[in-house]
mmCIF file with all atom_site columns, C-alpha atoms in Angstrom:
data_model
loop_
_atom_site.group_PDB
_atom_site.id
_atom_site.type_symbol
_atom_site.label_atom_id
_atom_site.label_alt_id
_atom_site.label_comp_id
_atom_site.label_asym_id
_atom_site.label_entity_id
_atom_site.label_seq_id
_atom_site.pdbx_PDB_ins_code
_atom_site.Cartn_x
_atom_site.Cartn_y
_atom_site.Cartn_z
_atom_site.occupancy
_atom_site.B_iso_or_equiv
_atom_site.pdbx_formal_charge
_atom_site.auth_seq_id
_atom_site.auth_comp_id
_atom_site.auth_asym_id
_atom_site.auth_atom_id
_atom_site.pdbx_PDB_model_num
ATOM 1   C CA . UNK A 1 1   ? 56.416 10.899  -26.435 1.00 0.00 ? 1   UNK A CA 1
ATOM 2   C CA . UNK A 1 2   ? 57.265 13.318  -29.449 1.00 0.00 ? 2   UNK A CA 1
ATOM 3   C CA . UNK A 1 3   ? 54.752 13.000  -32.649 1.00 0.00 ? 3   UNK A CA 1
ATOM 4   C CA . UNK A 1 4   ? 57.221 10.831  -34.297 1.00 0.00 ? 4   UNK A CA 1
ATOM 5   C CA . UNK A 1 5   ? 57.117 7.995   -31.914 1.00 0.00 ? 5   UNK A CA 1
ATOM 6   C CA . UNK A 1 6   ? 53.588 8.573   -31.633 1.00 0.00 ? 6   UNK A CA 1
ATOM 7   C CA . UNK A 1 7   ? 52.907 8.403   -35.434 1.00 0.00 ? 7   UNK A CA 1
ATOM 8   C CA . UNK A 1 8   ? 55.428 5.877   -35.528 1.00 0.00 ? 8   UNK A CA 1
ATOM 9   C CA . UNK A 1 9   ? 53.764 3.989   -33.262 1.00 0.00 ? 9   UNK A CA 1
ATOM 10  C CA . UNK A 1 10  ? 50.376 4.686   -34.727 1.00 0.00 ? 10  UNK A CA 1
ATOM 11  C CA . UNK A 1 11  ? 51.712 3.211   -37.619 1.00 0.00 ? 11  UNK A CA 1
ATOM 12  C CA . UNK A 1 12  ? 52.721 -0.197  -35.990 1.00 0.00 ? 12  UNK A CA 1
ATOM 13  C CA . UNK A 1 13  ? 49.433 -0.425  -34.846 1.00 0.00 ? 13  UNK A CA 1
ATOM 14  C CA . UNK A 1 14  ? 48.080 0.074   -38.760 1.00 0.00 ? 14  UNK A CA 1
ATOM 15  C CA . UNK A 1 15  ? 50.320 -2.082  -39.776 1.00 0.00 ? 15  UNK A CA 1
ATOM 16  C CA . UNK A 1 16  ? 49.061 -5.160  -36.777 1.00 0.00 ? 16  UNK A CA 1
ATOM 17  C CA . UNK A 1 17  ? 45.515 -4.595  -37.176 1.00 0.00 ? 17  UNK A CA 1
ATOM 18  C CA . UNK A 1 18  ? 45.977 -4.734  -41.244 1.00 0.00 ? 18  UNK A CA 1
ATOM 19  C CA . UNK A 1 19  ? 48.228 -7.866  -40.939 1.00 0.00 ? 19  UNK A CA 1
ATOM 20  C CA . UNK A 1 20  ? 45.775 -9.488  -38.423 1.00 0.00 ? 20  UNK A CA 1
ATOM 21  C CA . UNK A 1 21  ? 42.243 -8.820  -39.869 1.00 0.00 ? 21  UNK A CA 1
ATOM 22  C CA . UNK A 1 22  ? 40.575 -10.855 -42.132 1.00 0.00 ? 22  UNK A CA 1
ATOM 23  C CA . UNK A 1 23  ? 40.221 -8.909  -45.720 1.00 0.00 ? 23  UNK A CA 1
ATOM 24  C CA . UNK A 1 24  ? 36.804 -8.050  -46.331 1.00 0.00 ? 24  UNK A CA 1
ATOM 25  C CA . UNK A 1 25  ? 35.643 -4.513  -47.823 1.00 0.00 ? 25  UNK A CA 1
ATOM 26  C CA . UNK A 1 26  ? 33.482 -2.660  -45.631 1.00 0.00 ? 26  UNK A CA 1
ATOM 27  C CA . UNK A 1 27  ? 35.233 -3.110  -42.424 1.00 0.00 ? 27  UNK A CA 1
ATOM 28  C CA . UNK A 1 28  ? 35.663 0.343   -41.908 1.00 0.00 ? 28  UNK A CA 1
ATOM 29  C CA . UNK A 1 29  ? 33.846 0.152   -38.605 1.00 0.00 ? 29  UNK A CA 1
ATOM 30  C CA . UNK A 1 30  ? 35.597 -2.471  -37.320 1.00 0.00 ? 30  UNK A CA 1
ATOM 31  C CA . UNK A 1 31  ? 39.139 -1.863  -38.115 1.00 0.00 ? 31  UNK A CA 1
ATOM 32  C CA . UNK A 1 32  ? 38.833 1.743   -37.300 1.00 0.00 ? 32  UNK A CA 1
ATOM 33  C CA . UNK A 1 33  ? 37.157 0.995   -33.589 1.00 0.00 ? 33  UNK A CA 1
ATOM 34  C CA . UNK A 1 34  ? 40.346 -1.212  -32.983 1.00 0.00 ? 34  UNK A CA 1
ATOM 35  C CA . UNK A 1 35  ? 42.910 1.305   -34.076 1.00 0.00 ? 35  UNK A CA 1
ATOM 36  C CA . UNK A 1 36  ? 40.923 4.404   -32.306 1.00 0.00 ? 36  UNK A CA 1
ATOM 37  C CA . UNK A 1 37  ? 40.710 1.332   -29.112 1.00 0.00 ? 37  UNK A CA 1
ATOM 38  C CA . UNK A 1 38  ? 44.415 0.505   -29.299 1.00 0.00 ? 38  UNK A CA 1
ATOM 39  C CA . UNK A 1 39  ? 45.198 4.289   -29.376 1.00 0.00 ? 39  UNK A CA 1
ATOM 40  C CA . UNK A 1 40  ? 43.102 5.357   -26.807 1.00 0.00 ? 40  UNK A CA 1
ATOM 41  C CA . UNK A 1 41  ? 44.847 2.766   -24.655 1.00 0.00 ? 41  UNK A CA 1
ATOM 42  C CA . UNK A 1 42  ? 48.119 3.723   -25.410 1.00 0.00 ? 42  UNK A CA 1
ATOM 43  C CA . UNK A 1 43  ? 48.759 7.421   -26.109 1.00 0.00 ? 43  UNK A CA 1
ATOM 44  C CA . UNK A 1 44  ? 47.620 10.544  -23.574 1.00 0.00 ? 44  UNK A CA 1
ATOM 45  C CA . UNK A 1 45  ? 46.145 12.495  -26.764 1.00 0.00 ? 45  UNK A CA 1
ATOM 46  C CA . UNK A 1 46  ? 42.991 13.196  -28.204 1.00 0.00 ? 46  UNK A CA 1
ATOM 47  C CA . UNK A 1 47  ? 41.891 10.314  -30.989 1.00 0.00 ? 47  UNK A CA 1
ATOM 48  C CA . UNK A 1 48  ? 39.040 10.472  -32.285 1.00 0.00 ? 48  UNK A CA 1
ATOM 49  C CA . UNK A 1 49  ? 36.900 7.513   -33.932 1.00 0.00 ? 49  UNK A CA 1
ATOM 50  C CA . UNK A 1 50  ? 34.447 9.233   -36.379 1.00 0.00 ? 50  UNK A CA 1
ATOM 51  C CA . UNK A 1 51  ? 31.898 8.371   -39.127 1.00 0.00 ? 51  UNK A CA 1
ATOM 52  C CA . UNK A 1 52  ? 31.331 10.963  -42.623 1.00 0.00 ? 52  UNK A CA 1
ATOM 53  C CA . UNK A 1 53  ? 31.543 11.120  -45.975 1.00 0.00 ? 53  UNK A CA 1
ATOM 54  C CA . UNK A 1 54  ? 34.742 10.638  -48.105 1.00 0.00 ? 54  UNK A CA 1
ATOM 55  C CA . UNK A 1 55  ? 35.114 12.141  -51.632 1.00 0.00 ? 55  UNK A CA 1
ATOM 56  C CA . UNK A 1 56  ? 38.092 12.280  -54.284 1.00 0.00 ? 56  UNK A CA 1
ATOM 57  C CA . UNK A 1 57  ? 37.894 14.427  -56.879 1.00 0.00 ? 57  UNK A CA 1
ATOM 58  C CA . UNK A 1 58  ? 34.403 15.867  -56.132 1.00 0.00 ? 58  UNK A CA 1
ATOM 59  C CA . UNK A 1 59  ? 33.422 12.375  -56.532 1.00 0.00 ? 59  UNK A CA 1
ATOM 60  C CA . UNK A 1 60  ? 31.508 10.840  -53.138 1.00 0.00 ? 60  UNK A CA 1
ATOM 61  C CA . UNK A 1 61  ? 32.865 7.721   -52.755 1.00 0.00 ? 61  UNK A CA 1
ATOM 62  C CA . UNK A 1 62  ? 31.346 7.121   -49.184 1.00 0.00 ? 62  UNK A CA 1
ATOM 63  C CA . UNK A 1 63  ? 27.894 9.528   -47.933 1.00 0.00 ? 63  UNK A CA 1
ATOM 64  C CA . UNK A 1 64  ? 27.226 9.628   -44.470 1.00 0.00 ? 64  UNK A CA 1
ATOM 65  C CA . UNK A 1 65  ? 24.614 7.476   -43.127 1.00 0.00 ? 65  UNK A CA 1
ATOM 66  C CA . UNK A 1 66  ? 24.328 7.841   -39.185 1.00 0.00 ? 66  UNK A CA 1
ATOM 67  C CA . UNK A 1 67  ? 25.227 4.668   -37.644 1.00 0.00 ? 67  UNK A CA 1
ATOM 68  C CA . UNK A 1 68  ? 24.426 6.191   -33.594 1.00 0.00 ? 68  UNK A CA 1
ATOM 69  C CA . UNK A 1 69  ? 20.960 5.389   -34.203 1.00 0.00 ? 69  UNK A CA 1
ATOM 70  C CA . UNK A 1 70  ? 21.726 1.871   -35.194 1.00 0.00 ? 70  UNK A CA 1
ATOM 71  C CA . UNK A 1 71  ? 23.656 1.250   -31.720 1.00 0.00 ? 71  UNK A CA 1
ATOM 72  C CA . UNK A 1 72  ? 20.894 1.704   -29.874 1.00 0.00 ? 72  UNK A CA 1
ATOM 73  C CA . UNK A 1 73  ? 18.567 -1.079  -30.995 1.00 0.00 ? 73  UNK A CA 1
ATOM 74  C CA . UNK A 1 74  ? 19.451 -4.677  -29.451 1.00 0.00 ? 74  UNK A CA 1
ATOM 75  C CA . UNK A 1 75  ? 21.092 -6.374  -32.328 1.00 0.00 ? 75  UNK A CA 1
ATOM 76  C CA . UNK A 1 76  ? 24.085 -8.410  -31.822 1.00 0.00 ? 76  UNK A CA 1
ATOM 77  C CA . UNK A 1 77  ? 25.767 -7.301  -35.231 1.00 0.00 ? 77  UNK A CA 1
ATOM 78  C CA . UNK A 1 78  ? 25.115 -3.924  -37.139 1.00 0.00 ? 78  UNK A CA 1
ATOM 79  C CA . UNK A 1 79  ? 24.918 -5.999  -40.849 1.00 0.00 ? 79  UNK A CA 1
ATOM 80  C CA . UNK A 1 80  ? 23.863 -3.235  -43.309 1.00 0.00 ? 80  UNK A CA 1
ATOM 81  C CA . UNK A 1 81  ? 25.044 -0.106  -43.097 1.00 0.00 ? 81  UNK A CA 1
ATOM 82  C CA . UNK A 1 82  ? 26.133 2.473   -45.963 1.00 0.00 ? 82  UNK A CA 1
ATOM 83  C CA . UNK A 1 83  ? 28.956 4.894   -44.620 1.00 0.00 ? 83  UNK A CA 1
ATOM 84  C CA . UNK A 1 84  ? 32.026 5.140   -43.907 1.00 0.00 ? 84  UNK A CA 1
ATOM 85  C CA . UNK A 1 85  ? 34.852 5.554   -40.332 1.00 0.00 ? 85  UNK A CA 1
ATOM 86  C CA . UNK A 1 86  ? 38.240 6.003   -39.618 1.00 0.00 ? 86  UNK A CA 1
ATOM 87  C CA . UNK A 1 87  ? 40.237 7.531   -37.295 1.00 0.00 ? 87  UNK A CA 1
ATOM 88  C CA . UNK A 1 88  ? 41.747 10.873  -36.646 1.00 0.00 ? 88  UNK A CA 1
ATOM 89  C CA . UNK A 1 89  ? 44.902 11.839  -34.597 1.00 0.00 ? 89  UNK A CA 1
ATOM 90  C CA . UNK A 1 90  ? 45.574 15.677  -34.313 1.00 0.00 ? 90  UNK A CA 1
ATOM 91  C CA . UNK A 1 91  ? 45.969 16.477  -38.450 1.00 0.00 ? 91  UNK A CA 1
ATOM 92  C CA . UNK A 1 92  ? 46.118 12.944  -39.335 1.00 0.00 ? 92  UNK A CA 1
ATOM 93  C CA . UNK A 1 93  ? 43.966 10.465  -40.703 1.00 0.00 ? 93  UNK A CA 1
ATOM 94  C CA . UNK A 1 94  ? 43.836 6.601   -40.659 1.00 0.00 ? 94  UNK A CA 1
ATOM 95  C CA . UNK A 1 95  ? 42.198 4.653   -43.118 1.00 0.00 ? 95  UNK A CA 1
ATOM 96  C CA . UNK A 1 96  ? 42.382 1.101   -42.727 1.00 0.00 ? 96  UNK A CA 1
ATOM 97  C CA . UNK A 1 97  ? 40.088 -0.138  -44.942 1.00 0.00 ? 97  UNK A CA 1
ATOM 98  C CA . UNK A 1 98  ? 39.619 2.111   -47.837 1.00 0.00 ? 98  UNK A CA 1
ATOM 99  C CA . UNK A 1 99  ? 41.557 0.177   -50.282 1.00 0.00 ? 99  UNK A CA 1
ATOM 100 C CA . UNK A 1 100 ? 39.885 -2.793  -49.453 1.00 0.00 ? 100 UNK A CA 1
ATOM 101 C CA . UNK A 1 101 ? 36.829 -1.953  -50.058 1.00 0.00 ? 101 UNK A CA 1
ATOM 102 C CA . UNK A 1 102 ? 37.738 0.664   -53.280 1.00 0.00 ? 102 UNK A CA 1
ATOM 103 C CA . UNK A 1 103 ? 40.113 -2.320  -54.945 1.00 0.00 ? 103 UNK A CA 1
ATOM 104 C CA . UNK A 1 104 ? 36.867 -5.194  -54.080 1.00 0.00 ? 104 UNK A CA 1
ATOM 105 C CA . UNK A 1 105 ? 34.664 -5.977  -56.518 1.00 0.00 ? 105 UNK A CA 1
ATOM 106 C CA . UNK A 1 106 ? 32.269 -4.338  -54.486 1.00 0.00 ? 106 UNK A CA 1
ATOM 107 C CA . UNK A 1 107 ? 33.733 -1.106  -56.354 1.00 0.00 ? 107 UNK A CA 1
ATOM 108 C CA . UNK A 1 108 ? 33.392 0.063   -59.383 1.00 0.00 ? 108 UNK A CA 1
ATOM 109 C CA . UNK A 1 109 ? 36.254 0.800   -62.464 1.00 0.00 ? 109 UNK A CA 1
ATOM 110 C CA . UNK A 1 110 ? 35.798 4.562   -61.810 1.00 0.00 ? 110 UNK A CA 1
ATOM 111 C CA . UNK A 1 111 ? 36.061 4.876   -58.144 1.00 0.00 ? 111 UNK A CA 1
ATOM 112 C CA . UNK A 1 112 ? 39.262 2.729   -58.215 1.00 0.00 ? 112 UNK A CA 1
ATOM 113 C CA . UNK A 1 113 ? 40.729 4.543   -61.260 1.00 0.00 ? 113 UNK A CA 1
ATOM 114 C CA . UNK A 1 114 ? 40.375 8.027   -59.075 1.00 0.00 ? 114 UNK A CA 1
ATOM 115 C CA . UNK A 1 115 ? 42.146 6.036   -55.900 1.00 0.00 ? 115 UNK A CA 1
ATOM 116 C CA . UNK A 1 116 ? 44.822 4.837   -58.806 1.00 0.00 ? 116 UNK A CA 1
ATOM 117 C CA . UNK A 1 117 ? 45.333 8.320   -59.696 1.00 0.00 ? 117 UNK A CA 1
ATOM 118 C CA . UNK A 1 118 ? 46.424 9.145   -56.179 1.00 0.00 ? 118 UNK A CA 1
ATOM 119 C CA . UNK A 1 119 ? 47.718 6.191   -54.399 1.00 0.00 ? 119 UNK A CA 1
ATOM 120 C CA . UNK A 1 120 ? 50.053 2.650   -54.985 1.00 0.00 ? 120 UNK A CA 1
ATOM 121 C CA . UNK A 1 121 ? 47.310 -0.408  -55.328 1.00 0.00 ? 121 UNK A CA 1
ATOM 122 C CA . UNK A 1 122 ? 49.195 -2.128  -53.556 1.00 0.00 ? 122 UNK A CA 1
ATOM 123 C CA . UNK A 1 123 ? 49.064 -0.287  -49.967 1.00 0.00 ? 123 UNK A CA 1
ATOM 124 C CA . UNK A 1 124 ? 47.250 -1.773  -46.884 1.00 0.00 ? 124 UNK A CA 1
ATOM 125 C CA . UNK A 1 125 ? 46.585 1.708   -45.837 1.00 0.00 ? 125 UNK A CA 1
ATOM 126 C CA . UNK A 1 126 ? 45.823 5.416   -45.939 1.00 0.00 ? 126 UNK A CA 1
ATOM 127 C CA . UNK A 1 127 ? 47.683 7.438   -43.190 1.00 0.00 ? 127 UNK A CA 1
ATOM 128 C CA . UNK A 1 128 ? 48.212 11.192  -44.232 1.00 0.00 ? 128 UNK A CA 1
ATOM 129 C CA . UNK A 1 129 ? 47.937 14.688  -43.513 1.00 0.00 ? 129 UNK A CA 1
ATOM 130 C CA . UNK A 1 130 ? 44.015 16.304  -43.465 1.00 0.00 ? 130 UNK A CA 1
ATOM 131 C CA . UNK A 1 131 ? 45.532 19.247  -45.492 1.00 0.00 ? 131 UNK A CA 1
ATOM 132 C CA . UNK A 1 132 ? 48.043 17.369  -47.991 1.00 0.00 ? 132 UNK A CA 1
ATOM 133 C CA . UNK A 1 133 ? 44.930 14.693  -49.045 1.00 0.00 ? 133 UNK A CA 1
ATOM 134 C CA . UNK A 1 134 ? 43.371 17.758  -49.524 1.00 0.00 ? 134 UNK A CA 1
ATOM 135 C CA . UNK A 1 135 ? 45.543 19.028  -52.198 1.00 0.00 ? 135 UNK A CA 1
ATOM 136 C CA . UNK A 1 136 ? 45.351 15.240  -54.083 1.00 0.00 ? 136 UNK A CA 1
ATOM 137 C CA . UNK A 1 137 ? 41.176 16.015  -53.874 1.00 0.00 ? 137 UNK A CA 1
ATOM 138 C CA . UNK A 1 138 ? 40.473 13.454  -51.437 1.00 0.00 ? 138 UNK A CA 1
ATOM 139 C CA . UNK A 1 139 ? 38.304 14.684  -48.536 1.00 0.00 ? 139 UNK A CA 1
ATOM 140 C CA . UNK A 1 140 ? 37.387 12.994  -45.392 1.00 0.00 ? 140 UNK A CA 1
ATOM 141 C CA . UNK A 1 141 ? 34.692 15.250  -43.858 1.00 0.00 ? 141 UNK A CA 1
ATOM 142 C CA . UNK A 1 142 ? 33.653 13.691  -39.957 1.00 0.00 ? 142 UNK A CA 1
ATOM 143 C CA . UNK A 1 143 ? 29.962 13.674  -39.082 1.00 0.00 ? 143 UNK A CA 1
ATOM 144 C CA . UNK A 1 144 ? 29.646 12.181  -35.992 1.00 0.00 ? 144 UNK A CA 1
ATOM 145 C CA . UNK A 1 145 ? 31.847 11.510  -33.076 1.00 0.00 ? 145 UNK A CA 1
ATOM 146 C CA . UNK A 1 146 ? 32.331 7.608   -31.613 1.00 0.00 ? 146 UNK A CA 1
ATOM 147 C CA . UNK A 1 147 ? 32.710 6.793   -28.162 1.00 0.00 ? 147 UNK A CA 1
ATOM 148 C CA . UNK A 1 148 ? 34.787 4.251   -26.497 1.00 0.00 ? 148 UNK A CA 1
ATOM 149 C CA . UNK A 1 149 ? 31.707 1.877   -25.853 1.00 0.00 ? 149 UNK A CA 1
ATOM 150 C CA . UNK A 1 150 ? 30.803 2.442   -29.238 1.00 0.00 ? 150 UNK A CA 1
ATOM 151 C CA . UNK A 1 151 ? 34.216 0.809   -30.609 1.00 0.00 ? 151 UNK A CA 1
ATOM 152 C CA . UNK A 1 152 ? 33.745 -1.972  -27.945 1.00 0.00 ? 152 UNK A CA 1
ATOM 153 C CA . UNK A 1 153 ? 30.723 -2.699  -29.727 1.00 0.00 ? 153 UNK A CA 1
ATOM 154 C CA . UNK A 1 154 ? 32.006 -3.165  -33.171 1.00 0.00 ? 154 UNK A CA 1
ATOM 155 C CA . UNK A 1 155 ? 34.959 -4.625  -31.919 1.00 0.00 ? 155 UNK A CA 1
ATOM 156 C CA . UNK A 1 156 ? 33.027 -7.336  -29.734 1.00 0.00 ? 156 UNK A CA 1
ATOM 157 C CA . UNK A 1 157 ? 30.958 -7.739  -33.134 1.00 0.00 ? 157 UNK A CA 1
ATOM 158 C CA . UNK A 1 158 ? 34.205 -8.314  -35.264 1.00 0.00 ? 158 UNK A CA 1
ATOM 159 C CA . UNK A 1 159 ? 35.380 -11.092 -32.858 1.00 0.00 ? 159 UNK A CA 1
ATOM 160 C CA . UNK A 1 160 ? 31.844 -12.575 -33.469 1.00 0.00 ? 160 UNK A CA 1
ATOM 161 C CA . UNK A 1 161 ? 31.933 -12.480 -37.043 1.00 0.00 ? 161 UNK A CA 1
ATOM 162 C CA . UNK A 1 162 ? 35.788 -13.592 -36.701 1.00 0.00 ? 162 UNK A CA 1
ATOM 163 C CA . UNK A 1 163 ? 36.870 -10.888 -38.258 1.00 0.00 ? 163 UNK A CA 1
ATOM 164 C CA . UNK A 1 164 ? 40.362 -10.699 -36.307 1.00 0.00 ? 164 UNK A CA 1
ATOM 165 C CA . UNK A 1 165 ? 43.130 -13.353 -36.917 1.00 0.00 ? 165 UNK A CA 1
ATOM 166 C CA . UNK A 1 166 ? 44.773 -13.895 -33.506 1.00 0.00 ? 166 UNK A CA 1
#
């Protein structure tokens, strides 16, 4: 598979999981553990399914709060938790839920005036370069590292919370 189909096909996956999950900000976990699942599944290279901190224009939009910890003590569903995941494929990120949560009313006028400055309102999604977001000022910086049975947790929790539209 060239990196066209495969972003190409990355993106079809965006797109399904977008269409498909019920809009709440603060899915991050459980929107990226699909999309890192779903890729995993399907392509023979190296995604990754991380947690960090996200900033635009020196602004911190997300801080990192570790969420490993969390997945070790017996709840069913991980409620509270302040941070922020997506996914990365070689260069790229995947956002699924950023504009969700930075266009909620969760969010406040000047974090979604710095996302206006750089991006349409109206998109489901953030798919781009590490090096060209870079350039606008927005900076995804990964923490910590995800496993498989970690995104089987979240995404066994999002089917709980019915979270994802079949």
């Amino acid at each position: 598979m060239t990196r066209n189909e495969l972003v190409q096909e990355a993106l079809y996956m965006a797109e399904n999981i977008t269409q498909n999950f019920r809009s709440v900000d603060g899915s991050c976990l459980y929107m990226s553990a699909l999309l890192a699942a779903m890729m995993n599944d399907q392509f023979s290279v190296e995604t990754r399914f991380v947690t960090g901190s996200l900033s635009v224009a020196g602004y911190t939009i997300f801080a990192h709060n570790p969420i490993k910890p969390k997945l070790t003590k017996k709840s069913d569903v991980i409620e509270q938790w302040d941070g922020h995941a997506w996914v990365e494929l070689d260069d790229l990120i995947f956002d699924l839920s950023v504009f969700r949560t930075v266009f909620s009313t969760a969010s406040t006028s000047r974090i979604q005036s710095l996302f206006e400055a750089r991006f349409d309102r109206g998109s489901a999604y953030l798919v781009g370069q590490k090096n060209k977001l870079i350039e606008m000022g927005v900076v995804y910086t990964p923490l910590e590292l995800l496993s498989d049975d970690d995104a089987t947790i979240f995404i066994q929790n999002a089917d709980r919370m019915g979270l994802i539209n079949y």
